[in-house]
């Protein structure tokens, strides 16, 4: 419980609004607080200096400060004090930007109710307390804000909302690691986060990247929960990560690192507990080592402890290409909905790893003209269309796209802004932002990566009529075929590629239709609709299971 009374600072220059907030706070019997109200920022900053304020309710447009500058100055004066924005209906965009810049929540003054205000204050305070530095990453904030937006539309049960904001189980490890020259012992940090344990075992990939942190892994675990629920798979969400640059590792180093990381998290994974899979920076070989390490430990082969492993070790046909294939099934369905033919469309694919390269391949097979691609090394632009087969052959030889003949180099920003029918994002998070969303020039934005679009950019895309296939739908082909792989492993049977692709398509298109229907009925963007579908299923399950003890 929050210690009482809570000390609130209200910075609001409109006396009418100020009075309304004070009245609403007074009307709430659950929330005991002392409020100090001021009309300009300078007075607010003086009060903040005293150091006893628990939370700031902030109007962003004041006589002595405007817009994000206002938030910035409050945060500079008291970085640890959480801020909730009070906004008028015209300024919701600005408020959303403030949330991206570190505010915890925003409330629209014209529709403000006592319960909503007190709930926002209570949740903000408990989130601020739970959010040590380790949770506080831009990606986790994005995942939380997306969830909160969906929760608001759903009128989600208070208790469930609070439970789902943070993962249930987190394992953080640091372990020793020798490079091949054995010159020194390095300390490497790794994570495994299980977001929801109510739906069955947890499921999600393992990411090797130099920027991985707990907040990022937690965000990805949360998205896995919604993704599995949207697909109606019997899993909760999880994710793992190791903070290391995989391109700096030799094959032997990669193997040692993987085996030690597996040993560190071995107690919380297993075919009935939590089933890892590949993600950015990991592949079939890494899964094979993980499976071997686990199997050595328990004394017999346990293929179902991971998915995305090589077929010869019990991997599923079609798993490797599943994310790209699934994305293209959904792009086809979206094109039909939007009324254009994929066979005559132009497409740009950002990212040329597993997801991007298969997406480009299947798009080209469907007849689309690939006019732009990119990877970490470069972007390539060719208005006449690129040959995906040639690109794949080039990358097989040179590892990256840089230097590919027959196409113009293009910057990442310019690539995203190319005029095209389909823009597939299959690289990193945080690509479409408030800064460039107004210049995205496609009809359909298809997310193969996790978290490539920021919250406020979503609103701009929605207003501009750009149709978005959100990540938890767009890239769900991977985990769906992972589910098939797990089922085959648990039952010691194998399905044909036709069976797998057929079932994959059925599951994805069903989720697509449900999401589209909800988006149309409630006039929502596709991401919020997809989240509502996923969150609803998890909520139903949680309410049925009840609370132990
Ligand atoms: N890492 C992939 C994802 O983000 C796949 C997870 C899985 O197959 O379990 O969906």
PDB file of N, CA and C and ligand atoms in Angstrom, residues 203-205 224 227 239 277-279 319 450 478-479 482, ligand 1:
ATOM      1  N   UNK A 203       6.805 -18.990 -23.284  1.00  0.00           N
ATOM      2  CA  UNK A 203       7.420 -19.199 -24.586  1.00  0.00           C
ATOM      3  C   UNK A 203       7.994 -17.901 -25.098  1.00  0.00           C
ATOM      4  N   UNK A 204       9.170 -17.984 -25.673  1.00  0.00           N
ATOM      5  CA  UNK A 204       9.749 -16.788 -26.281  1.00  0.00           C
ATOM      6  C   UNK A 204      11.224 -16.972 -26.567  1.00  0.00           C
ATOM      7  N   UNK A 205      11.722 -16.141 -27.445  1.00  0.00           N
ATOM      8  CA  UNK A 205      13.080 -16.311 -27.954  1.00  0.00           C
ATOM      9  C   UNK A 205      14.163 -15.856 -26.994  1.00  0.00           C
ATOM     10  N   UNK A 224       5.250 -11.107 -26.082  1.00  0.00           N
ATOM     11  CA  UNK A 224       5.035 -12.546 -26.351  1.00  0.00           C
ATOM     12  C   UNK A 224       3.717 -13.012 -25.735  1.00  0.00           C
ATOM     13  N   UNK A 227       0.976 -11.855 -27.977  1.00  0.00           N
ATOM     14  CA  UNK A 227       1.084 -12.541 -29.271  1.00  0.00           C
ATOM     15  C   UNK A 227       0.542 -13.975 -29.169  1.00  0.00           C
ATOM     16  N   UNK A 239      10.892 -14.106 -22.527  1.00  0.00           N
ATOM     17  CA  UNK A 239      11.996 -13.734 -23.419  1.00  0.00           C
ATOM     18  C   UNK A 239      13.290 -13.842 -22.641  1.00  0.00           C
ATOM     19  N   UNK A 277      13.514 -20.087 -27.852  1.00  0.00           N
ATOM     20  CA  UNK A 277      13.539 -20.168 -29.321  1.00  0.00           C
ATOM     21  C   UNK A 277      14.531 -19.117 -29.804  1.00  0.00           C
ATOM     22  N   UNK A 278      14.810 -19.072 -31.089  1.00  0.00           N
ATOM     23  CA  UNK A 278      15.721 -18.023 -31.583  1.00  0.00           C
ATOM     24  C   UNK A 278      15.059 -16.643 -31.572  1.00  0.00           C
ATOM     25  N   UNK A 279      15.879 -15.635 -31.466  1.00  0.00           N
ATOM     26  CA  UNK A 279      15.462 -14.246 -31.669  1.00  0.00           C
ATOM     27  C   UNK A 279      16.682 -13.561 -32.276  1.00  0.00           C
ATOM     28  N   UNK A 319       9.912 -24.050 -39.752  1.00  0.00           N
ATOM     29  CA  UNK A 319      10.094 -23.107 -38.627  1.00  0.00           C
ATOM     30  C   UNK A 319      11.027 -21.955 -38.994  1.00  0.00           C
ATOM     31  N   UNK A 450      10.023  -6.671 -33.484  1.00  0.00           N
ATOM     32  CA  UNK A 450       9.229  -6.355 -32.303  1.00  0.00           C
ATOM     33  C   UNK A 450       9.453  -4.896 -31.921  1.00  0.00           C
ATOM     34  N   UNK A 478       6.329 -16.985 -36.412  1.00  0.00           N
ATOM     35  CA  UNK A 478       7.459 -17.679 -35.774  1.00  0.00           C
ATOM     36  C   UNK A 478       7.011 -18.508 -34.589  1.00  0.00           C
ATOM     37  N   UNK A 479       6.335 -17.869 -33.660  1.00  0.00           N
ATOM     38  CA  UNK A 479       5.954 -18.610 -32.456  1.00  0.00           C
ATOM     39  C   UNK A 479       4.847 -19.624 -32.771  1.00  0.00           C
ATOM     40  N   UNK A 482       6.635 -22.502 -33.903  1.00  0.00           N
ATOM     41  CA  UNK A 482       7.294 -23.006 -32.689  1.00  0.00           C
ATOM     42  C   UNK A 482       6.325 -23.883 -31.895  1.00  0.00           C
TER      43      UNK A 482
HETATM   44  N1  LIG B   1      11.552 -14.734 -31.084  1.00  0.00           N
HETATM   45  C1  LIG B   1      10.369 -14.943 -31.835  1.00  0.00           C
HETATM   46  C2  LIG B   1       9.313 -13.911 -31.493  1.00  0.00           C
HETATM   47  O1  LIG B   1       9.625 -12.818 -31.066  1.00  0.00           O
HETATM   48  C3  LIG B   1       9.873 -16.370 -31.751  1.00  0.00           C
HETATM   49  C4  LIG B   1       9.554 -16.868 -30.388  1.00  0.00           C
HETATM   50  C5  LIG B   1       9.256 -18.358 -30.362  1.00  0.00           C
HETATM   51  O2  LIG B   1       9.247 -18.989 -31.404  1.00  0.00           O
HETATM   52  O3  LIG B   1       9.051 -18.863 -29.248  1.00  0.00           O
HETATM   53  O4  LIG B   1       8.155 -14.107 -31.683  1.00  0.00           O
END
